[in-house]
Amino acid sequence: MTNPTEQILSFLYKNKDVYTSGQAMANELSVTRAAIWKCIEALRGDGYEIESAAAKGYRLASVPDLLGEREIRLGLDTKYLGCEIHSLAEVDSTNSYASKLAAAGAPEGTVVVSEHQTAGRGRLGRKWVSPPGVNIYVSVILRPEVPPSDAPMVTLAASVPLTRAIKAYGLPAAIKWPNDVLINGRKAAGILTEMSAEPDLVRHIVLGVGIDVNMQKGAFPKELKETATSMMMELGGRVDRAGLLRRFLSELEGAYGMFTRGEKEAVLNGWRELSCTLGRDVKVSTPSGETKGRALDLDASGGLMVELEGGRVETLTSGDVGFV
Ligand code: BTN
């Protein structure tokens, strides 16, 4: 990192609990005090709140609520997730954008994030409501060396870090099969994975995640008002989106590592621990009809095992779960 503004920002971020004098920063970063002052003014112009106190120096008080590459990189502790970050003001769908990048050879770990989606997609052909500036819409390019039949497990594996990242804010998040994240029974986040594959090998997977972060109740369309929620609605306060995204990417790197190392049982156990589905009476809507019964467990590939009336167990591989 050679750009002095980024160096200064990173330094202030790491030392955000204390004041640092301009001279100490200049010594540490081998730049002049005049350069420090100029960069601090530039950062303030970009919306960074940097306090200065006589005889104490500077302290980073707040970061703008943006999903820019700079805001995301600040404190990102991943090894390869986020190796490339494409931050867009607006896009049709981050999944579509990431698919094109992946087809053109973008490396594993490339992240596409946007402030706004004009044609956000959800599971089962649904639309994903994606207003500007309040939520997270992110897609991650993955290139696991596995057969296409193993790909659904990636989605399942990703729902665990997603839930953990939301729980880290003190919210009682849990997973509704296969990968909806609910808070207090309402959906706050979802995952849509799209794959490009040859018969025996996955070329790439685009893992698309939408999190309703700072969305207000009034911003949800009528049909979602009773079933959807946002982290802010549940917490009663705004969430720092870049910090949440970093936390998710960091957790995801761990969970995806388990998947690529073939630790399937650990992935499944992580999911079981965070599930609000197992043990419940459910009705699962699939294209071929509705199945009602008790959700028993996941099978080895992540299918939902449902015990029907009469005791027969059916395993479902896709569908929409409702609680009864
Ligand atoms: C679901 O239906 O639960 C899945 C929602 C996935 C939405 C995300 S937002 C980022 C990415 N881009 C899209 O068009 N969809 C996914």
mmCIF file of C-alpha atoms and ligand atoms in Angstrom:
data_model
loop_
_atom_site.group_PDB
_atom_site.id
_atom_site.type_symbol
_atom_site.label_atom_id
_atom_site.label_comp_id
_atom_site.label_asym_id
_atom_site.label_seq_id
_atom_site.Cartn_x
_atom_site.Cartn_y
_atom_site.Cartn_z
ATOM 1 C CA MET A 1 0.000 0.000 0.000
ATOM 2 C CA THR A 2 1.817 3.107 -1.174
ATOM 3 C CA ASN A 3 -0.886 5.760 -1.280
ATOM 4 C CA PRO A 4 -0.307 7.922 1.839
ATOM 5 C CA THR A 5 -4.036 8.667 2.306
ATOM 6 C CA GLU A 6 -4.804 4.943 2.522
ATOM 7 C CA GLN A 7 -1.815 4.429 4.843
ATOM 8 C CA ILE A 8 -3.017 7.191 7.144
ATOM 9 C CA LEU A 9 -6.585 5.910 7.101
ATOM 10 C CA SER A 10 -5.441 2.402 7.921
ATOM 11 C CA PHE A 11 -3.233 3.720 10.739
ATOM 12 C CA LEU A 12 -6.073 5.809 12.198
ATOM 13 C CA TYR A 13 -8.432 2.833 11.964
ATOM 14 C CA LYS A 14 -6.030 0.515 13.808
ATOM 15 C CA ASN A 15 -5.530 3.157 16.503
ATOM 16 C CA LYS A 16 -9.092 4.416 16.622
ATOM 17 C CA ASP A 17 -9.331 4.222 20.404
ATOM 18 C CA VAL A 18 -6.537 6.724 21.005
ATOM 19 C CA TYR A 19 -5.291 10.051 19.743
ATOM 20 C CA THR A 20 -2.034 10.043 17.766
ATOM 21 C CA SER A 21 0.002 13.160 17.201
ATOM 22 C CA GLY A 22 0.708 14.307 13.665
ATOM 23 C CA GLN A 23 4.431 13.974 14.389
ATOM 24 C CA ALA A 24 4.118 10.378 15.639
ATOM 25 C CA MET A 25 2.112 9.479 12.526
ATOM 26 C CA ALA A 26 4.618 11.223 10.290
ATOM 27 C CA ASN A 27 7.468 9.251 11.888
ATOM 28 C CA GLU A 28 5.590 5.954 11.798
ATOM 29 C CA LEU A 29 4.552 6.283 8.154
ATOM 30 C CA SER A 30 7.643 8.118 6.903
ATOM 31 C CA VAL A 31 5.725 11.035 5.449
ATOM 32 C CA THR A 32 5.864 14.757 6.221
ATOM 33 C CA ARG A 33 3.505 16.427 8.710
ATOM 34 C CA ALA A 34 2.238 18.578 5.842
ATOM 35 C CA ALA A 35 1.295 15.413 3.938
ATOM 36 C CA ILE A 36 -0.514 14.056 7.014
ATOM 37 C CA TRP A 37 -2.534 17.252 7.283
ATOM 38 C CA LYS A 38 -3.405 17.236 3.566
ATOM 39 C CA CYS A 39 -4.519 13.592 3.634
ATOM 40 C CA ILE A 40 -6.596 14.128 6.771
ATOM 41 C CA GLU A 41 -8.385 17.024 5.094
ATOM 42 C CA ALA A 42 -9.017 14.831 2.024
ATOM 43 C CA LEU A 43 -10.435 12.046 4.216
ATOM 44 C CA ARG A 44 -12.677 14.528 6.031
ATOM 45 C CA GLY A 45 -13.895 15.673 2.622
ATOM 46 C CA ASP A 46 -14.814 12.042 1.868
ATOM 47 C CA GLY A 47 -16.964 11.853 5.002
ATOM 48 C CA TYR A 48 -14.495 10.402 7.537
ATOM 49 C CA GLU A 49 -14.937 12.090 10.887
ATOM 50 C CA ILE A 50 -11.444 12.716 12.243
ATOM 51 C CA GLU A 51 -11.253 14.515 15.556
ATOM 52 C CA SER A 52 -8.251 16.648 16.334
ATOM 53 C CA ALA A 53 -7.338 17.876 19.784
ATOM 54 C CA ALA A 54 -4.575 20.282 20.710
ATOM 55 C CA ALA A 55 -1.526 18.500 22.150
ATOM 56 C CA LYS A 56 -3.142 15.078 21.584
ATOM 57 C CA GLY A 57 -3.396 14.739 17.824
ATOM 58 C CA TYR A 58 -5.899 12.925 15.661
ATOM 59 C CA ARG A 59 -8.467 10.183 16.175
ATOM 60 C CA LEU A 60 -10.814 8.491 13.713
ATOM 61 C CA ALA A 61 -14.317 8.969 15.162
ATOM 62 C CA SER A 62 -16.437 7.517 12.355
ATOM 63 C CA VAL A 63 -16.331 6.080 8.864
ATOM 64 C CA PRO A 64 -18.989 6.975 6.265
ATOM 65 C CA ASP A 65 -21.737 4.387 5.805
ATOM 66 C CA LEU A 66 -20.653 3.325 2.334
ATOM 67 C CA LEU A 67 -19.830 -0.015 0.755
ATOM 68 C CA GLY A 68 -16.841 1.343 -1.128
ATOM 69 C CA GLU A 69 -13.720 -0.765 -1.582
ATOM 70 C CA ARG A 70 -11.891 1.503 0.863
ATOM 71 C CA GLU A 71 -14.512 1.150 3.624
ATOM 72 C CA ILE A 72 -14.669 -2.635 3.168
ATOM 73 C CA ARG A 73 -10.883 -3.122 3.172
ATOM 74 C CA LEU A 74 -10.477 -1.182 6.408
ATOM 75 C CA GLY A 75 -9.809 -3.959 8.932
ATOM 76 C CA LEU A 76 -10.637 -6.830 6.521
ATOM 77 C CA ASP A 77 -8.807 -9.886 7.865
ATOM 78 C CA THR A 78 -9.456 -12.442 5.111
ATOM 79 C CA LYS A 79 -6.715 -14.189 3.139
ATOM 80 C CA TYR A 80 -8.367 -14.352 -0.277
ATOM 81 C CA LEU A 81 -12.041 -13.367 -0.019
ATOM 82 C CA GLY A 82 -12.008 -9.781 -1.235
ATOM 83 C CA CYS A 83 -8.744 -10.202 -3.196
ATOM 84 C CA GLU A 84 -10.603 -8.106 -5.776
ATOM 85 C CA ILE A 85 -13.485 -5.883 -4.699
ATOM 86 C CA HIS A 86 -15.794 -4.384 -7.303
ATOM 87 C CA SER A 87 -17.930 -1.770 -5.588
ATOM 88 C CA LEU A 88 -20.733 -0.409 -7.741
ATOM 89 C CA ALA A 89 -23.172 2.445 -7.164
ATOM 90 C CA GLU A 90 -25.874 0.588 -9.086
ATOM 91 C CA VAL A 91 -26.190 -2.649 -11.008
ATOM 92 C CA ASP A 92 -28.990 -4.888 -12.280
ATOM 93 C CA SER A 93 -27.855 -7.782 -10.083
ATOM 94 C CA THR A 94 -24.496 -8.348 -8.397
ATOM 95 C CA ASN A 95 -24.897 -12.036 -9.279
ATOM 96 C CA SER A 96 -25.172 -11.241 -12.995
ATOM 97 C CA TYR A 97 -22.189 -8.897 -12.807
ATOM 98 C CA ALA A 98 -20.111 -11.460 -10.896
ATOM 99 C CA SER A 99 -21.049 -14.237 -13.353
ATOM 100 C CA LYS A 100 -19.651 -12.181 -16.206
ATOM 101 C CA LEU A 101 -16.457 -11.479 -14.261
ATOM 102 C CA ALA A 102 -16.145 -15.165 -13.393
ATOM 103 C CA ALA A 103 -16.614 -16.221 -17.030
ATOM 104 C CA ALA A 104 -13.856 -13.759 -17.950
ATOM 105 C CA GLY A 105 -11.503 -15.460 -15.447
ATOM 106 C CA ALA A 106 -11.829 -13.386 -12.248
ATOM 107 C CA PRO A 107 -10.045 -15.134 -9.371
ATOM 108 C CA GLU A 108 -11.676 -17.029 -6.542
ATOM 109 C CA GLY A 109 -12.598 -14.625 -3.765
ATOM 110 C CA THR A 110 -13.577 -11.746 -6.054
ATOM 111 C CA VAL A 111 -16.328 -9.731 -4.387
ATOM 112 C CA VAL A 112 -18.968 -7.655 -6.161
ATOM 113 C CA VAL A 113 -20.994 -5.332 -3.998
ATOM 114 C CA SER A 114 -23.507 -2.680 -4.930
ATOM 115 C CA GLU A 115 -25.388 0.084 -3.136
ATOM 116 C CA HIS A 116 -28.455 -0.593 -5.283
ATOM 117 C CA GLN A 117 -29.804 -3.379 -7.509
ATOM 118 C CA THR A 118 -32.365 -2.627 -10.191
ATOM 119 C CA ALA A 119 -33.151 -6.283 -10.862
ATOM 120 C CA GLY A 120 -32.108 -8.159 -7.719
ATOM 121 C CA ARG A 121 -33.004 -11.840 -7.897
ATOM 122 C CA GLY A 122 -34.138 -14.172 -5.139
ATOM 123 C CA ARG A 123 -34.573 -17.932 -4.947
ATOM 124 C CA LEU A 124 -37.314 -19.717 -6.847
ATOM 125 C CA GLY A 125 -37.507 -16.998 -9.506
ATOM 126 C CA ARG A 126 -38.507 -14.307 -7.037
ATOM 127 C CA LYS A 127 -37.416 -10.708 -7.057
ATOM 128 C CA TRP A 128 -35.110 -9.400 -4.272
ATOM 129 C CA VAL A 129 -36.153 -5.943 -3.121
ATOM 130 C CA SER A 130 -32.944 -3.871 -3.316
ATOM 131 C CA PRO A 131 -33.361 -0.167 -2.478
ATOM 132 C CA PRO A 132 -30.250 2.076 -2.476
ATOM 133 C CA GLY A 133 -27.932 2.841 0.429
ATOM 134 C CA VAL A 134 -29.442 0.779 3.218
ATOM 135 C CA ASN A 135 -28.710 -2.920 2.709
ATOM 136 C CA ILE A 136 -26.003 -5.293 1.581
ATOM 137 C CA TYR A 137 -26.124 -6.876 -1.878
ATOM 138 C CA VAL A 138 -22.969 -8.889 -2.425
ATOM 139 C CA SER A 139 -21.768 -11.708 -4.655
ATOM 140 C CA VAL A 140 -18.622 -13.749 -4.146
ATOM 141 C CA ILE A 141 -16.927 -15.772 -6.884
ATOM 142 C CA LEU A 142 -15.905 -19.246 -5.714
ATOM 143 C CA ARG A 143 -14.066 -21.941 -7.639
ATOM 144 C CA PRO A 144 -14.268 -25.128 -5.582
ATOM 145 C CA GLU A 145 -12.744 -28.225 -7.160
ATOM 146 C CA VAL A 146 -15.810 -30.392 -6.621
ATOM 147 C CA PRO A 147 -18.410 -32.135 -8.793
ATOM 148 C CA PRO A 148 -21.568 -30.115 -9.539
ATOM 149 C CA SER A 149 -23.590 -32.403 -7.267
ATOM 150 C CA ASP A 150 -21.676 -31.005 -4.254
ATOM 151 C CA ALA A 151 -22.517 -27.392 -5.080
ATOM 152 C CA PRO A 152 -25.747 -27.070 -3.020
ATOM 153 C CA MET A 153 -23.610 -27.688 0.052
ATOM 154 C CA VAL A 154 -21.844 -24.357 -0.571
ATOM 155 C CA THR A 155 -25.110 -22.503 -0.035
ATOM 156 C CA LEU A 156 -25.776 -24.435 3.117
ATOM 157 C CA ALA A 157 -22.212 -23.809 4.307
ATOM 158 C CA ALA A 158 -22.592 -20.068 3.605
ATOM 159 C CA SER A 159 -25.788 -19.720 5.616
ATOM 160 C CA VAL A 160 -23.801 -20.516 8.777
ATOM 161 C CA PRO A 161 -21.312 -17.589 8.534
ATOM 162 C CA LEU A 162 -24.133 -15.330 7.409
ATOM 163 C CA THR A 163 -26.142 -16.191 10.515
ATOM 164 C CA ARG A 164 -23.082 -15.870 12.749
ATOM 165 C CA ALA A 165 -22.274 -12.433 11.347
ATOM 166 C CA ILE A 166 -25.809 -11.250 12.143
ATOM 167 C CA LYS A 167 -25.777 -12.872 15.596
ATOM 168 C CA ALA A 168 -22.569 -10.980 16.384
ATOM 169 C CA TYR A 169 -24.761 -7.861 16.648
ATOM 170 C CA GLY A 170 -26.705 -9.493 19.466
ATOM 171 C CA LEU A 171 -29.629 -10.587 17.290
ATOM 172 C CA PRO A 172 -31.297 -14.009 17.669
ATOM 173 C CA ALA A 173 -30.715 -15.047 14.031
ATOM 174 C CA ALA A 174 -31.435 -18.608 12.917
ATOM 175 C CA ILE A 175 -31.607 -20.571 9.650
ATOM 176 C CA LYS A 176 -34.800 -21.681 7.974
ATOM 177 C CA TRP A 177 -34.011 -24.477 5.532
ATOM 178 C CA PRO A 178 -32.270 -24.301 3.215
ATOM 179 C CA ASN A 179 -30.637 -20.927 3.737
ATOM 180 C CA ASP A 180 -32.987 -18.147 4.787
ATOM 181 C CA VAL A 181 -31.808 -16.223 7.824
ATOM 182 C CA LEU A 182 -34.644 -15.248 10.143
ATOM 183 C CA ILE A 183 -34.624 -12.874 13.077
ATOM 184 C CA ASN A 184 -37.501 -13.393 15.496
ATOM 185 C CA GLY A 185 -39.256 -15.471 12.835
ATOM 186 C CA ARG A 186 -38.948 -12.934 10.014
ATOM 187 C CA LYS A 187 -36.597 -13.125 7.069
ATOM 188 C CA ALA A 188 -33.653 -10.728 7.151
ATOM 189 C CA ALA A 189 -31.223 -12.333 4.713
ATOM 190 C CA GLY A 190 -31.100 -14.826 1.878
ATOM 191 C CA ILE A 191 -28.643 -16.563 -0.420
ATOM 192 C CA LEU A 192 -28.867 -17.267 -4.138
ATOM 193 C CA THR A 193 -26.057 -19.380 -5.557
ATOM 194 C CA GLU A 194 -25.636 -19.733 -9.292
ATOM 195 C CA MET A 195 -23.247 -22.201 -10.857
ATOM 196 C CA SER A 196 -21.466 -22.672 -14.143
ATOM 197 C CA ALA A 197 -20.327 -26.264 -14.570
ATOM 198 C CA GLU A 198 -19.126 -28.964 -16.940
ATOM 199 C CA PRO A 199 -20.608 -32.437 -16.490
ATOM 200 C CA ASP A 200 -18.013 -33.445 -13.887
ATOM 201 C CA LEU A 201 -16.586 -30.191 -12.639
ATOM 202 C CA VAL A 202 -17.748 -26.870 -11.264
ATOM 203 C CA ARG A 203 -16.297 -23.980 -13.288
ATOM 204 C CA HIS A 204 -17.402 -21.364 -10.815
ATOM 205 C CA ILE A 205 -20.080 -20.582 -8.274
ATOM 206 C CA VAL A 206 -21.478 -17.128 -7.660
ATOM 207 C CA LEU A 207 -22.629 -16.898 -4.072
ATOM 208 C CA GLY A 208 -25.100 -14.029 -3.840
ATOM 209 C CA VAL A 209 -26.150 -12.711 -0.458
ATOM 210 C CA GLY A 210 -28.743 -10.093 0.372
ATOM 211 C CA ILE A 211 -29.010 -8.736 3.924
ATOM 212 C CA ASP A 212 -31.726 -6.328 4.987
ATOM 213 C CA VAL A 213 -29.586 -4.157 7.220
ATOM 214 C CA ASN A 214 -30.879 -0.624 7.746
ATOM 215 C CA MET A 215 -34.169 -0.891 5.866
ATOM 216 C CA GLN A 216 -37.218 0.647 7.500
ATOM 217 C CA LYS A 217 -40.503 -1.188 7.749
ATOM 218 C CA GLY A 218 -42.163 1.265 5.366
ATOM 219 C CA ALA A 219 -39.648 0.418 2.640
ATOM 220 C CA PHE A 220 -40.801 -3.209 2.352
ATOM 221 C CA PRO A 221 -43.519 -3.862 -0.210
ATOM 222 C CA LYS A 222 -46.944 -4.709 1.230
ATOM 223 C CA GLU A 223 -46.622 -8.428 0.586
ATOM 224 C CA LEU A 224 -43.413 -8.655 2.654
ATOM 225 C CA LYS A 225 -44.403 -6.433 5.587
ATOM 226 C CA GLU A 226 -45.428 -9.337 7.831
ATOM 227 C CA THR A 227 -42.739 -11.823 6.819
ATOM 228 C CA ALA A 228 -39.596 -9.715 6.371
ATOM 229 C CA THR A 229 -37.508 -7.620 8.718
ATOM 230 C CA SER A 230 -34.199 -5.789 8.867
ATOM 231 C CA MET A 231 -31.411 -5.789 11.434
ATOM 232 C CA MET A 232 -32.181 -2.166 12.241
ATOM 233 C CA MET A 233 -35.861 -2.898 12.826
ATOM 234 C CA GLU A 234 -34.920 -5.643 15.284
ATOM 235 C CA LEU A 235 -32.104 -3.748 16.997
ATOM 236 C CA GLY A 236 -33.642 -0.302 17.082
ATOM 237 C CA GLY A 237 -30.411 1.216 15.729
ATOM 238 C CA ARG A 238 -28.370 1.353 12.535
ATOM 239 C CA VAL A 239 -25.715 -1.207 11.703
ATOM 240 C CA ASP A 240 -22.349 -0.387 10.127
ATOM 241 C CA ARG A 241 -22.731 -2.154 6.773
ATOM 242 C CA ALA A 242 -19.045 -2.345 5.883
ATOM 243 C CA GLY A 243 -18.265 -3.852 9.297
ATOM 244 C CA LEU A 244 -21.018 -6.423 8.889
ATOM 245 C CA LEU A 245 -19.810 -7.349 5.421
ATOM 246 C CA ARG A 246 -16.236 -7.781 6.688
ATOM 247 C CA ARG A 247 -17.465 -10.020 9.477
ATOM 248 C CA PHE A 248 -19.441 -12.121 6.999
ATOM 249 C CA LEU A 249 -16.483 -12.467 4.609
ATOM 250 C CA SER A 250 -14.201 -13.421 7.455
ATOM 251 C CA GLU A 251 -16.625 -16.068 8.776
ATOM 252 C CA LEU A 252 -17.311 -17.255 5.220
ATOM 253 C CA GLU A 253 -13.637 -17.904 4.566
ATOM 254 C CA GLY A 254 -13.587 -20.290 7.518
ATOM 255 C CA ALA A 255 -16.802 -22.084 6.572
ATOM 256 C CA TYR A 256 -15.893 -22.349 2.890
ATOM 257 C CA GLY A 257 -12.510 -23.753 3.901
ATOM 258 C CA MET A 258 -14.323 -26.554 5.755
ATOM 259 C CA PHE A 259 -16.343 -27.278 2.628
ATOM 260 C CA THR A 260 -13.334 -27.349 0.285
ATOM 261 C CA ARG A 261 -11.446 -29.618 2.687
ATOM 262 C CA GLY A 262 -14.358 -32.045 2.461
ATOM 263 C CA GLU A 263 -15.405 -31.638 6.114
ATOM 264 C CA LYS A 264 -19.059 -32.167 5.263
ATOM 265 C CA GLU A 265 -20.162 -33.331 8.697
ATOM 266 C CA ALA A 266 -18.678 -30.196 10.301
ATOM 267 C CA VAL A 267 -20.559 -28.043 7.778
ATOM 268 C CA LEU A 268 -23.798 -29.872 8.521
ATOM 269 C CA ASN A 269 -23.261 -29.631 12.267
ATOM 270 C CA GLY A 270 -22.666 -25.885 12.004
ATOM 271 C CA TRP A 271 -25.986 -25.591 10.172
ATOM 272 C CA ARG A 272 -27.826 -27.818 12.677
ATOM 273 C CA GLU A 273 -26.618 -25.667 15.582
ATOM 274 C CA LEU A 274 -28.104 -22.521 14.043
ATOM 275 C CA SER A 275 -31.266 -24.028 12.602
ATOM 276 C CA CYS A 276 -34.744 -22.961 13.632
ATOM 277 C CA THR A 277 -36.183 -25.628 11.331
ATOM 278 C CA LEU A 278 -35.264 -28.987 12.841
ATOM 279 C CA GLY A 279 -37.806 -30.454 15.225
ATOM 280 C CA ARG A 280 -40.570 -28.168 13.901
ATOM 281 C CA ASP A 281 -43.777 -29.033 12.043
ATOM 282 C CA VAL A 282 -43.363 -27.719 8.535
ATOM 283 C CA LYS A 283 -45.032 -27.555 5.192
ATOM 284 C CA VAL A 284 -42.642 -27.505 2.291
ATOM 285 C CA SER A 285 -43.844 -26.141 -1.037
ATOM 286 C CA THR A 286 -42.075 -27.616 -4.036
ATOM 287 C CA PRO A 287 -42.881 -27.395 -7.753
ATOM 288 C CA SER A 288 -44.435 -30.863 -7.466
ATOM 289 C CA GLY A 289 -46.716 -30.019 -4.540
ATOM 290 C CA GLU A 290 -46.757 -29.565 -0.792
ATOM 291 C CA THR A 291 -45.238 -31.858 1.830
ATOM 292 C CA LYS A 292 -46.333 -31.619 5.468
ATOM 293 C CA GLY A 293 -44.606 -33.217 8.414
ATOM 294 C CA ARG A 294 -41.947 -32.852 11.092
ATOM 295 C CA ALA A 295 -38.474 -31.628 10.033
ATOM 296 C CA LEU A 296 -36.164 -34.307 11.410
ATOM 297 C CA ASP A 297 -32.647 -33.631 10.195
ATOM 298 C CA LEU A 298 -30.424 -32.924 7.223
ATOM 299 C CA ASP A 299 -29.181 -35.820 5.125
ATOM 300 C CA ALA A 300 -25.518 -36.065 4.072
ATOM 301 C CA SER A 301 -26.071 -33.709 1.110
ATOM 302 C CA GLY A 302 -28.059 -31.119 3.024
ATOM 303 C CA GLY A 303 -31.516 -32.342 1.975
ATOM 304 C CA LEU A 304 -34.297 -31.813 4.527
ATOM 305 C CA MET A 305 -35.625 -35.074 5.979
ATOM 306 C CA VAL A 306 -39.300 -34.700 6.795
ATOM 307 C CA GLU A 307 -41.277 -37.320 8.700
ATOM 308 C CA LEU A 308 -44.745 -37.530 7.169
ATOM 309 C CA GLU A 309 -47.894 -38.541 9.013
ATOM 310 C CA GLY A 310 -47.687 -42.319 9.265
ATOM 311 C CA GLY A 311 -43.939 -42.306 9.824
ATOM 312 C CA ARG A 312 -42.537 -42.404 6.285
ATOM 313 C CA VAL A 313 -39.527 -40.079 5.839
ATOM 314 C CA GLU A 314 -39.204 -38.000 2.687
ATOM 315 C CA THR A 315 -36.040 -36.051 1.830
ATOM 316 C CA LEU A 316 -36.524 -32.747 0.058
ATOM 317 C CA THR A 317 -33.788 -31.111 -1.985
ATOM 318 C CA SER A 318 -35.471 -27.800 -2.752
ATOM 319 C CA GLY A 319 -38.539 -25.837 -1.787
ATOM 320 C CA ASP A 320 -39.901 -23.242 0.531
ATOM 321 C CA VAL A 321 -40.496 -24.055 4.193
ATOM 322 C CA GLY A 322 -43.436 -22.696 6.161
ATOM 323 C CA PHE A 323 -43.943 -23.397 9.860
ATOM 324 C CA VAL A 324 -47.282 -24.894 10.941
HETATM 325 C C1 BTN B 1 -33.461 -15.461 -1.441
HETATM 326 O O1 BTN B 1 -34.448 -15.490 -2.174
HETATM 327 O O2 BTN B 1 -33.546 -15.688 -0.245
HETATM 328 C C2 BTN B 1 -32.105 -15.159 -2.009
HETATM 329 C C3 BTN B 1 -31.843 -13.683 -2.091
HETATM 330 C C4 BTN B 1 -30.487 -13.353 -2.664
HETATM 331 C C5 BTN B 1 -30.347 -11.890 -2.932
HETATM 332 C C6 BTN B 1 -28.944 -11.527 -3.295
HETATM 333 S S1 BTN B 1 -28.666 -9.783 -3.276
HETATM 334 C C7 BTN B 1 -27.101 -10.020 -3.998
HETATM 335 C C8 BTN B 1 -27.273 -11.096 -5.051
HETATM 336 N N1 BTN B 1 -27.698 -10.523 -6.299
HETATM 337 C C9 BTN B 1 -28.923 -10.919 -6.644
HETATM 338 O O3 BTN B 1 -29.543 -10.572 -7.672
HETATM 339 N N2 BTN B 1 -29.400 -11.770 -5.711
HETATM 340 C C10 BTN B 1 -28.443 -11.981 -4.658
#
